Short mmCIF file of N, CA and C and ligand atoms in Angstrom, two decimals:
data_model
loop_
_atom_site.label_atom_id
_atom_site.label_comp_id
_atom_site.label_asym_id
_atom_site.label_seq_id
_atom_site.Cartn_x
_atom_site.Cartn_y
_atom_site.Cartn_z
N MET A 1 -1.68 -0.51 10.28
CA MET A 1 -0.85 0.19 11.28
C MET A 1 0.06 1.35 10.77
N SER A 2 -0.13 2.58 11.26
CA SER A 2 1.02 3.55 10.79
C SER A 2 1.99 3.92 11.83
N VAL A 3 3.21 3.99 11.56
CA VAL A 3 4.15 4.09 12.54
C VAL A 3 4.90 5.30 11.65
N PRO A 4 5.05 6.61 12.47
CA PRO A 4 5.82 7.58 12.02
C PRO A 4 7.15 7.36 12.14
N ALA A 5 8.13 8.26 11.54
CA ALA A 5 9.50 7.97 11.68
C ALA A 5 9.90 8.04 13.24
N ALA A 6 10.94 7.26 13.48
CA ALA A 6 11.49 6.80 14.68
C ALA A 6 11.76 8.36 15.67
N ALA A 7 11.15 8.33 16.83
CA ALA A 7 11.42 9.56 17.62
C ALA A 7 12.18 9.09 18.66
N SER A 8 12.25 8.12 19.07
CA SER A 8 12.82 7.48 20.42
C SER A 8 13.69 6.20 20.23
N PRO A 9 14.95 5.87 20.91
CA PRO A 9 15.65 4.84 20.65
C PRO A 9 14.63 3.39 20.63
N VAL A 10 15.10 2.43 19.81
CA VAL A 10 14.42 1.16 19.55
C VAL A 10 15.06 0.31 20.55
N ARG A 11 13.92 -0.38 21.18
CA ARG A 11 14.50 -1.63 22.02
C ARG A 11 13.97 -2.76 21.79
N ILE A 12 14.43 -3.72 21.87
CA ILE A 12 13.98 -5.11 21.45
C ILE A 12 13.93 -6.02 22.86
N GLU A 13 12.60 -6.30 22.89
CA GLU A 13 12.54 -7.23 24.30
C GLU A 13 11.40 -8.15 24.22
N GLU A 14 11.10 -8.83 25.05
CA GLU A 14 9.88 -9.97 25.02
C GLU A 14 8.44 -8.87 24.81
N LEU A 15 7.76 -9.47 23.87
CA LEU A 15 6.43 -8.59 23.43
C LEU A 15 5.52 -8.28 24.90
N PRO A 16 5.32 -7.22 25.29
CA PRO A 16 4.73 -6.91 26.61
C PRO A 16 3.05 -7.42 26.41
N PRO A 17 2.28 -7.88 27.23
CA PRO A 17 0.80 -8.31 27.03
C PRO A 17 0.07 -7.12 26.48
N ALA A 18 0.19 -5.94 26.60
CA ALA A 18 -0.42 -4.75 26.18
C ALA A 18 -0.56 -4.50 24.81
N LEU A 19 0.83 -5.06 24.24
CA LEU A 19 0.76 -5.15 22.82
C LEU A 19 0.28 -6.34 21.98
N PHE A 20 -0.02 -7.45 22.84
CA PHE A 20 -0.46 -8.61 21.86
C PHE A 20 -1.40 -8.27 20.72
N GLY A 21 -2.43 -7.58 21.03
CA GLY A 21 -3.40 -6.95 19.89
C GLY A 21 -2.70 -6.66 19.19
N SER A 22 -1.59 -5.52 19.06
CA SER A 22 -0.91 -4.93 18.17
C SER A 22 -0.17 -5.81 17.16
N ALA A 23 0.50 -6.81 17.93
CA ALA A 23 1.32 -7.98 17.20
C ALA A 23 0.58 -8.75 16.29
N VAL A 24 -0.65 -9.15 16.86
CA VAL A 24 -1.62 -9.77 15.86
C VAL A 24 -2.03 -9.00 14.60
N ALA A 25 -2.51 -7.72 15.02
CA ALA A 25 -2.75 -6.85 13.88
C ALA A 25 -1.78 -6.70 12.81
N LEU A 26 -0.34 -6.50 13.43
CA LEU A 26 0.85 -6.18 12.34
C LEU A 26 0.89 -7.42 11.56
N TRP A 27 0.61 -8.75 12.12
CA TRP A 27 0.68 -10.12 11.42
C TRP A 27 -0.25 -10.02 10.24
N HIS A 28 -1.47 -9.65 10.55
CA HIS A 28 -2.62 -9.73 9.38
C HIS A 28 -2.11 -8.57 8.50
N GLU A 29 -1.81 -7.32 8.86
CA GLU A 29 -1.23 -6.28 8.00
C GLU A 29 -0.18 -6.57 7.18
N THR A 30 0.78 -7.51 7.46
CA THR A 30 1.90 -7.84 6.86
C THR A 30 1.66 -9.28 6.05
N GLY A 31 0.54 -9.69 6.27
CA GLY A 31 0.20 -10.78 5.13
C GLY A 31 0.87 -12.28 5.89
N LEU A 32 1.10 -12.34 7.09
CA LEU A 32 1.48 -13.50 7.67
C LEU A 32 0.73 -14.52 8.18
N THR A 33 -0.71 -13.91 8.34
CA THR A 33 -1.69 -14.94 8.65
C THR A 33 -2.32 -15.63 7.56
N ARG A 34 -2.85 -16.85 8.11
CA ARG A 34 -3.66 -17.74 7.15
C ARG A 34 -4.79 -18.39 7.94
N SER A 35 -6.06 -18.29 7.20
CA SER A 35 -7.27 -18.86 7.76
C SER A 35 -7.07 -20.10 8.65
N TRP A 36 -6.07 -20.93 8.47
CA TRP A 36 -6.03 -22.04 9.15
C TRP A 36 -5.23 -22.29 10.37
N ASN A 37 -4.44 -21.13 10.50
CA ASN A 37 -3.76 -20.79 11.69
C ASN A 37 -4.45 -19.47 12.61
N ASP A 38 -4.51 -19.73 13.70
CA ASP A 38 -5.20 -18.69 14.85
C ASP A 38 -3.89 -17.98 15.41
N PRO A 39 -3.86 -16.84 14.92
CA PRO A 39 -2.44 -15.94 15.36
C PRO A 39 -2.52 -15.57 16.80
N ASP A 40 -3.72 -15.40 17.49
CA ASP A 40 -3.78 -15.38 18.97
C ASP A 40 -3.48 -16.63 19.58
N ASP A 41 -3.90 -17.70 19.27
CA ASP A 41 -3.54 -19.03 19.63
C ASP A 41 -1.83 -19.29 19.69
N ASP A 42 -1.45 -18.79 18.44
CA ASP A 42 0.10 -18.93 18.41
C ASP A 42 0.88 -18.21 19.07
N LEU A 43 0.37 -16.90 19.33
CA LEU A 43 0.96 -15.94 20.21
C LEU A 43 1.11 -16.40 21.63
N ARG A 44 0.07 -16.94 22.07
CA ARG A 44 -0.31 -17.30 23.61
C ARG A 44 0.59 -18.65 23.78
N ARG A 45 0.68 -19.36 22.76
CA ARG A 45 1.55 -20.86 22.82
C ARG A 45 2.94 -20.45 23.10
N ALA A 46 3.40 -19.45 21.98
CA ALA A 46 4.62 -18.98 22.12
C ALA A 46 5.23 -18.28 23.37
N ILE A 47 4.24 -17.64 23.80
CA ILE A 47 4.49 -16.80 25.29
C ILE A 47 4.32 -17.59 26.45
N ASP A 48 3.33 -18.69 26.37
CA ASP A 48 3.54 -19.37 27.63
C ASP A 48 4.38 -20.65 27.81
N GLY A 49 4.54 -20.95 26.44
CA GLY A 49 5.67 -22.38 26.52
C GLY A 49 7.06 -21.74 26.98
N PRO A 50 7.80 -22.87 27.65
CA PRO A 50 9.17 -22.66 28.24
C PRO A 50 10.41 -22.57 27.17
N SER A 51 10.03 -23.05 25.82
CA SER A 51 10.93 -22.95 24.93
C SER A 51 10.62 -22.12 23.90
N SER A 52 10.03 -21.06 23.92
CA SER A 52 9.74 -20.17 22.83
C SER A 52 9.32 -18.76 23.54
N THR A 53 9.34 -17.95 22.59
CA THR A 53 8.88 -16.50 22.88
C THR A 53 8.56 -15.50 21.69
N VAL A 54 8.16 -14.39 22.10
CA VAL A 54 7.90 -13.56 20.91
C VAL A 54 8.57 -12.28 21.31
N LEU A 55 9.55 -11.81 20.47
CA LEU A 55 10.42 -10.57 20.70
C LEU A 55 9.67 -9.59 19.88
N ALA A 56 9.84 -8.25 20.40
CA ALA A 56 9.16 -7.01 19.77
C ALA A 56 10.21 -5.93 19.87
N ALA A 57 10.12 -5.20 18.65
CA ALA A 57 11.01 -4.23 18.43
C ALA A 57 10.01 -2.92 18.98
N LEU A 58 10.68 -2.10 19.95
CA LEU A 58 9.52 -1.23 20.66
C LEU A 58 10.23 0.25 20.49
N ASP A 59 9.35 1.32 20.22
CA ASP A 59 9.85 2.55 20.65
C ASP A 59 8.63 3.49 21.61
N ALA A 60 9.03 4.68 21.73
CA ALA A 60 8.04 5.04 22.67
C ALA A 60 7.29 6.26 21.74
N ALA A 61 5.81 6.12 21.90
CA ALA A 61 4.89 7.24 21.17
C ALA A 61 5.07 8.44 22.03
N ASP A 62 4.41 9.53 21.53
CA ASP A 62 4.67 10.80 21.89
C ASP A 62 3.91 10.84 23.62
N ASP A 63 2.76 9.93 23.78
CA ASP A 63 2.55 10.08 25.10
C ASP A 63 3.31 9.00 26.15
N GLY A 64 4.41 8.56 25.39
CA GLY A 64 5.40 7.68 26.43
C GLY A 64 4.99 6.07 26.53
N ALA A 65 3.98 5.87 25.51
CA ALA A 65 3.55 4.44 25.80
C ALA A 65 4.38 3.80 24.61
N ASP A 66 4.64 2.45 24.99
CA ASP A 66 5.27 1.42 23.98
C ASP A 66 4.48 1.53 22.72
N ARG A 67 5.29 1.59 21.59
CA ARG A 67 4.70 1.67 20.31
C ARG A 67 5.48 0.15 19.47
N LEU A 68 4.42 -0.62 18.73
CA LEU A 68 5.30 -1.81 18.27
C LEU A 68 5.66 -1.53 17.00
N LEU A 69 7.00 -1.79 16.55
CA LEU A 69 7.42 -1.74 15.31
C LEU A 69 7.79 -2.88 14.54
N GLY A 70 7.88 -4.13 15.25
CA GLY A 70 8.24 -5.28 14.56
C GLY A 70 8.17 -6.38 15.72
N THR A 71 8.18 -7.68 15.14
CA THR A 71 7.91 -8.74 16.13
C THR A 71 8.99 -9.88 15.31
N VAL A 72 9.26 -11.08 16.26
CA VAL A 72 9.72 -12.28 15.66
C VAL A 72 9.17 -13.00 16.70
N MET A 73 8.78 -14.39 16.18
CA MET A 73 8.78 -15.56 17.40
C MET A 73 9.62 -16.39 17.20
N VAL A 74 10.23 -17.00 18.00
CA VAL A 74 11.36 -17.90 18.34
C VAL A 74 11.11 -18.91 19.16
N GLY A 75 11.66 -20.01 18.84
CA GLY A 75 11.35 -21.17 19.85
C GLY A 75 12.31 -22.24 19.31
N HIS A 76 12.35 -23.37 20.08
CA HIS A 76 13.16 -24.56 19.83
C HIS A 76 12.27 -25.94 20.22
N ASP A 77 12.84 -26.98 19.31
CA ASP A 77 12.33 -28.26 19.85
C ASP A 77 13.44 -28.90 20.72
N GLY A 78 14.43 -28.53 20.99
CA GLY A 78 15.65 -29.14 21.93
C GLY A 78 16.69 -29.52 20.76
N HIS A 79 16.39 -29.27 19.45
CA HIS A 79 17.54 -29.75 18.51
C HIS A 79 17.72 -28.53 17.60
N ARG A 80 16.59 -27.94 17.01
CA ARG A 80 16.76 -26.93 16.18
C ARG A 80 15.82 -25.70 16.89
N GLY A 81 16.54 -24.51 16.19
CA GLY A 81 15.63 -23.00 16.54
C GLY A 81 14.73 -22.83 15.25
N TRP A 82 13.46 -22.29 15.55
CA TRP A 82 12.72 -21.98 14.61
C TRP A 82 12.54 -20.51 14.68
N VAL A 83 12.25 -19.71 13.57
CA VAL A 83 11.80 -18.37 13.67
C VAL A 83 10.33 -18.32 12.71
N TYR A 84 9.52 -17.51 13.31
CA TYR A 84 8.32 -17.52 12.62
C TYR A 84 7.92 -15.96 13.21
N TYR A 85 6.95 -15.20 12.13
CA TYR A 85 6.26 -14.14 12.28
C TYR A 85 7.16 -12.97 12.53
N LEU A 86 8.23 -12.88 11.50
CA LEU A 86 9.10 -11.91 11.50
C LEU A 86 8.25 -11.09 10.65
N ALA A 87 7.96 -9.75 11.24
CA ALA A 87 7.38 -8.71 10.63
C ALA A 87 7.90 -7.11 11.09
N VAL A 88 8.03 -6.40 10.33
CA VAL A 88 8.20 -4.95 10.73
C VAL A 88 7.25 -3.90 10.14
N ALA A 89 6.51 -3.01 10.68
CA ALA A 89 5.55 -2.35 10.41
C ALA A 89 6.09 -1.59 9.03
N PRO A 90 5.22 -1.50 7.96
CA PRO A 90 5.50 -0.78 6.86
C PRO A 90 6.41 0.42 6.93
N ASP A 91 5.66 1.29 7.88
CA ASP A 91 6.50 2.66 8.01
C ASP A 91 7.70 2.49 8.77
N ALA A 92 8.20 1.43 9.13
CA ALA A 92 9.29 1.29 9.89
C ALA A 92 10.56 0.32 8.99
N ARG A 93 10.08 0.18 8.07
CA ARG A 93 11.09 -0.86 7.12
C ARG A 93 12.08 0.05 6.65
N ARG A 94 13.22 -0.88 6.24
CA ARG A 94 14.39 -0.26 5.54
C ARG A 94 15.32 0.55 6.44
N ARG A 95 15.12 0.03 7.66
CA ARG A 95 16.45 0.66 8.50
C ARG A 95 16.77 -0.09 9.61
N GLY A 96 16.78 -1.55 9.18
CA GLY A 96 17.52 -2.37 10.11
C GLY A 96 17.04 -3.18 10.80
N LEU A 97 15.66 -2.77 10.90
CA LEU A 97 14.93 -3.36 12.35
C LEU A 97 14.86 -5.06 11.90
N GLY A 98 14.49 -5.34 10.84
CA GLY A 98 14.36 -6.61 10.58
C GLY A 98 15.63 -7.61 10.78
N PRO A 99 16.69 -7.09 10.21
CA PRO A 99 17.95 -7.77 11.00
C PRO A 99 18.10 -7.58 12.35
N GLU A 100 17.78 -6.63 13.04
CA GLU A 100 18.10 -6.58 14.55
C GLU A 100 17.04 -7.73 15.05
N LEU A 101 15.83 -7.56 14.57
CA LEU A 101 14.94 -8.58 15.43
C LEU A 101 15.47 -10.00 15.03
N MET A 102 16.12 -10.44 13.65
CA MET A 102 16.73 -11.67 13.30
C MET A 102 17.78 -11.94 14.44
N ARG A 103 18.53 -11.09 14.58
CA ARG A 103 19.81 -11.23 15.68
C ARG A 103 19.41 -11.63 16.98
N ALA A 104 18.41 -10.79 17.39
CA ALA A 104 17.76 -11.03 18.92
C ALA A 104 17.20 -12.42 18.87
N GLY A 105 16.71 -12.81 17.67
CA GLY A 105 16.02 -14.38 17.90
C GLY A 105 17.18 -15.29 18.04
N GLU A 106 17.99 -14.85 17.08
CA GLU A 106 19.42 -15.88 17.43
C GLU A 106 19.94 -15.74 18.49
N ASP A 107 20.09 -14.68 19.10
CA ASP A 107 20.72 -14.36 20.66
C ASP A 107 19.96 -15.25 21.66
N TRP A 108 18.46 -15.15 21.60
CA TRP A 108 17.64 -15.77 22.35
C TRP A 108 17.94 -17.55 22.22
N LEU A 109 17.89 -18.09 20.99
CA LEU A 109 18.23 -19.43 20.82
C LEU A 109 19.77 -19.90 21.28
N ARG A 110 20.68 -19.10 21.31
CA ARG A 110 22.13 -19.23 21.71
C ARG A 110 21.96 -19.30 23.27
N ALA A 111 21.09 -18.37 23.82
CA ALA A 111 21.19 -18.27 25.54
C ALA A 111 20.34 -19.65 25.81
N HIS A 112 19.83 -20.24 24.95
CA HIS A 112 19.04 -21.59 25.51
C HIS A 112 19.91 -22.80 24.95
N ASP A 113 21.17 -22.44 24.45
CA ASP A 113 22.06 -23.63 24.09
C ASP A 113 21.43 -24.43 22.78
N ILE A 114 20.83 -23.42 22.00
CA ILE A 114 20.62 -24.23 20.76
C ILE A 114 21.57 -23.80 19.69
N PRO A 115 22.01 -24.70 18.97
CA PRO A 115 23.24 -24.27 17.85
C PRO A 115 22.86 -24.17 16.46
N LYS A 116 21.53 -24.27 16.12
CA LYS A 116 21.19 -23.91 14.82
C LYS A 116 19.88 -23.57 14.60
N VAL A 117 19.51 -22.60 13.70
CA VAL A 117 18.26 -22.11 13.44
C VAL A 117 17.84 -22.15 11.96
N GLN A 118 16.59 -22.24 11.81
CA GLN A 118 16.10 -22.59 10.60
C GLN A 118 14.72 -21.84 10.39
N LEU A 119 14.06 -21.65 9.46
CA LEU A 119 12.94 -20.82 9.11
C LEU A 119 12.35 -21.34 7.73
N MET A 120 10.89 -21.06 7.55
CA MET A 120 10.38 -21.58 6.44
C MET A 120 9.63 -20.38 5.57
N VAL A 121 9.93 -20.30 4.57
CA VAL A 121 9.49 -19.10 3.68
C VAL A 121 8.31 -19.56 2.60
N ARG A 122 7.19 -18.97 2.71
CA ARG A 122 6.12 -19.41 1.85
C ARG A 122 6.50 -19.26 0.31
N ARG A 123 6.00 -20.15 -0.42
CA ARG A 123 6.68 -20.09 -1.94
C ARG A 123 6.24 -18.47 -2.52
N GLN A 124 4.85 -18.01 -2.04
CA GLN A 124 4.46 -16.86 -2.50
C GLN A 124 5.40 -15.55 -2.12
N ASN A 125 6.04 -15.96 -1.32
CA ASN A 125 6.85 -14.86 -0.40
C ASN A 125 8.43 -15.05 -0.65
N ALA A 126 8.71 -15.85 -1.85
CA ALA A 126 10.03 -16.21 -2.22
C ALA A 126 10.81 -15.03 -2.29
N ALA A 127 10.50 -13.87 -2.73
CA ALA A 127 11.38 -12.59 -2.74
C ALA A 127 12.18 -12.38 -1.48
N VAL A 128 11.28 -12.71 -0.32
CA VAL A 128 11.86 -12.36 1.23
C VAL A 128 13.21 -13.20 1.15
N SER A 129 13.41 -14.28 0.72
CA SER A 129 14.59 -15.06 0.77
C SER A 129 15.98 -14.37 0.58
N ALA A 130 16.17 -13.32 -0.39
CA ALA A 130 17.19 -12.36 -0.43
C ALA A 130 17.52 -11.57 0.87
N PHE A 131 16.45 -11.62 1.74
CA PHE A 131 16.52 -10.89 2.99
C PHE A 131 17.30 -11.77 4.00
N TYR A 132 16.88 -12.99 3.85
CA TYR A 132 17.64 -14.11 4.73
C TYR A 132 18.95 -14.55 4.26
N GLU A 133 19.13 -14.48 2.86
CA GLU A 133 20.42 -14.70 2.42
C GLU A 133 21.50 -13.68 2.86
N ALA A 134 20.98 -12.60 2.81
CA ALA A 134 21.95 -11.33 3.38
C ALA A 134 22.60 -11.59 4.82
N LEU A 135 21.55 -12.28 5.60
CA LEU A 135 21.69 -12.49 7.12
C LEU A 135 22.56 -14.06 7.19
N GLY A 136 23.03 -14.57 6.00
CA GLY A 136 23.72 -15.75 6.04
C GLY A 136 23.03 -17.19 6.18
N TYR A 137 21.76 -16.87 5.91
CA TYR A 137 20.89 -17.94 5.62
C TYR A 137 21.03 -18.65 4.34
N ALA A 138 20.86 -20.00 4.28
CA ALA A 138 21.21 -20.89 3.08
C ALA A 138 20.04 -21.90 2.91
N TYR A 139 19.68 -22.22 1.67
CA TYR A 139 18.60 -23.20 1.43
C TYR A 139 19.19 -24.59 1.79
N SER A 140 18.14 -25.36 2.57
CA SER A 140 18.53 -26.70 3.02
C SER A 140 17.82 -27.67 2.02
N ASP A 141 18.47 -28.59 1.66
CA ASP A 141 18.04 -29.59 0.57
C ASP A 141 17.15 -30.58 1.54
N VAL A 142 15.89 -30.10 1.81
CA VAL A 142 14.91 -30.99 2.53
C VAL A 142 13.46 -30.21 1.80
N VAL A 143 12.70 -31.29 2.05
CA VAL A 143 11.06 -30.98 1.46
C VAL A 143 10.36 -31.14 2.99
N VAL A 144 9.74 -30.19 3.00
CA VAL A 144 8.94 -30.12 4.40
C VAL A 144 7.71 -30.63 4.11
N MET A 145 7.27 -31.49 5.21
CA MET A 145 5.93 -32.23 4.88
C MET A 145 5.24 -31.98 6.39
N GLY A 146 4.03 -31.96 6.31
CA GLY A 146 3.18 -31.80 7.52
C GLY A 146 1.95 -32.35 7.36
N ARG A 147 1.16 -32.39 8.33
CA ARG A 147 -0.17 -32.70 8.60
C ARG A 147 -0.90 -32.08 9.82
N ARG A 148 -2.11 -31.87 9.68
CA ARG A 148 -2.93 -31.20 10.83
C ARG A 148 -3.22 -32.36 12.02
N LEU A 149 -3.17 -32.00 13.15
CA LEU A 149 -3.48 -32.95 14.28
C LEU A 149 -4.73 -32.70 14.95
N ASP A 150 -5.39 -31.92 14.43
CA ASP A 150 -6.73 -31.60 15.13
C ASP A 150 -8.01 -32.39 14.05
C1 COA B 1 11.25 -8.86 5.50
C2 COA B 1 11.08 -7.76 6.64
C3 COA B 1 10.89 -8.02 7.89
C4 COA B 1 12.36 -7.05 6.37
O1 COA B 1 12.42 -6.04 7.48
P1 COA B 1 13.27 -4.55 7.33
O2 COA B 1 13.32 -3.91 8.46
O3 COA B 1 12.55 -3.76 6.10
O4 COA B 1 14.55 -5.05 6.67
P2 COA B 1 15.68 -4.17 6.10
O5 COA B 1 15.11 -3.57 4.60
O6 COA B 1 16.13 -3.09 7.12
O7 COA B 1 16.86 -5.42 5.79
C5 COA B 1 18.10 -5.40 5.35
C6 COA B 1 18.20 -5.80 3.86
O8 COA B 1 17.00 -7.02 3.40
C7 COA B 1 16.65 -6.58 2.13
N1 COA B 1 15.14 -6.99 2.09
C8 COA B 1 14.52 -6.18 3.17
N2 COA B 1 13.13 -6.63 2.94
C9 COA B 1 13.20 -7.45 1.66
C10 COA B 1 12.35 -8.27 0.80
N3 COA B 1 10.84 -8.01 1.11
N4 COA B 1 12.50 -8.76 -0.16
C11 COA B 1 13.84 -8.82 -0.54
N5 COA B 1 15.07 -8.17 0.34
C12 COA B 1 14.58 -7.58 1.32
C13 COA B 1 16.93 -5.13 1.69
O9 COA B 1 17.85 -5.08 0.57
C14 COA B 1 17.87 -4.56 2.84
O10 COA B 1 18.90 -4.12 2.50
P3 COA B 1 19.21 -2.65 2.25
O11 COA B 1 19.23 -1.95 3.32
O12 COA B 1 20.78 -2.75 1.45
O13 COA B 1 18.14 -2.24 1.20
C15 COA B 1 9.80 -6.75 6.08
O14 COA B 1 9.87 -6.44 5.00
C16 COA B 1 8.61 -7.48 6.53
O15 COA B 1 7.99 -7.46 7.61
N6 COA B 1 7.88 -8.05 5.52
C17 COA B 1 6.52 -8.54 5.53
C18 COA B 1 6.41 -9.77 6.54
C19 COA B 1 7.32 -10.84 5.79
O16 COA B 1 7.42 -11.13 4.88
N7 COA B 1 8.36 -11.60 6.82
C20 COA B 1 9.05 -12.83 6.63
C21 COA B 1 8.04 -14.14 6.46
S1 COA B 1 9.07 -15.27 5.95
#
């Protein structure tokens, strides 16, 4: 996905259906997908569920159509908020969109009365921890365990 320099103001809002395919393409491009997860299913569940959503950073292309610059999936389990699929298009990086998307996700959780938020960083992507630390995130002294249910 190639995104030229910003030409119009960036908005953050719920991912419009017309850009679902672009979001999944961005997740593939930015290394966030794994063979054992179906990103289309992840997206559909997050959009359809009452306690989750996918937010998008958008600007307008030359023809006026929305253009996807970044995403964040956010949701809660009634106790904690969780963040997934934070991604900014490579050509739109280093201009604050990642932090803006994180703030938008946190605001969404606050609006749903959720008092804390956490996220998981894959060990292979540990360098990105510096990005989250700059936003006030700190390591939790926990071991995450999981298993598949299918
Ligand atoms: C991580 C990501 C969302 C950051 O988006 P961004 O819009 O480029 O973020 P910004 O650079 O504007 O963020 C602010 C600061 O975070 C830091 N930062 C950004 N990306 C970083 C990275 N990959 N590793 C370490 N620090 C990073 C920068 O130092 C930056 O500060 P600076 O402006 O003083 O240089 C983007 O690099 C991305 O999409 N990466 C691939 C997907 C990914 O790894 N997502 C996280 C999964 S846990």
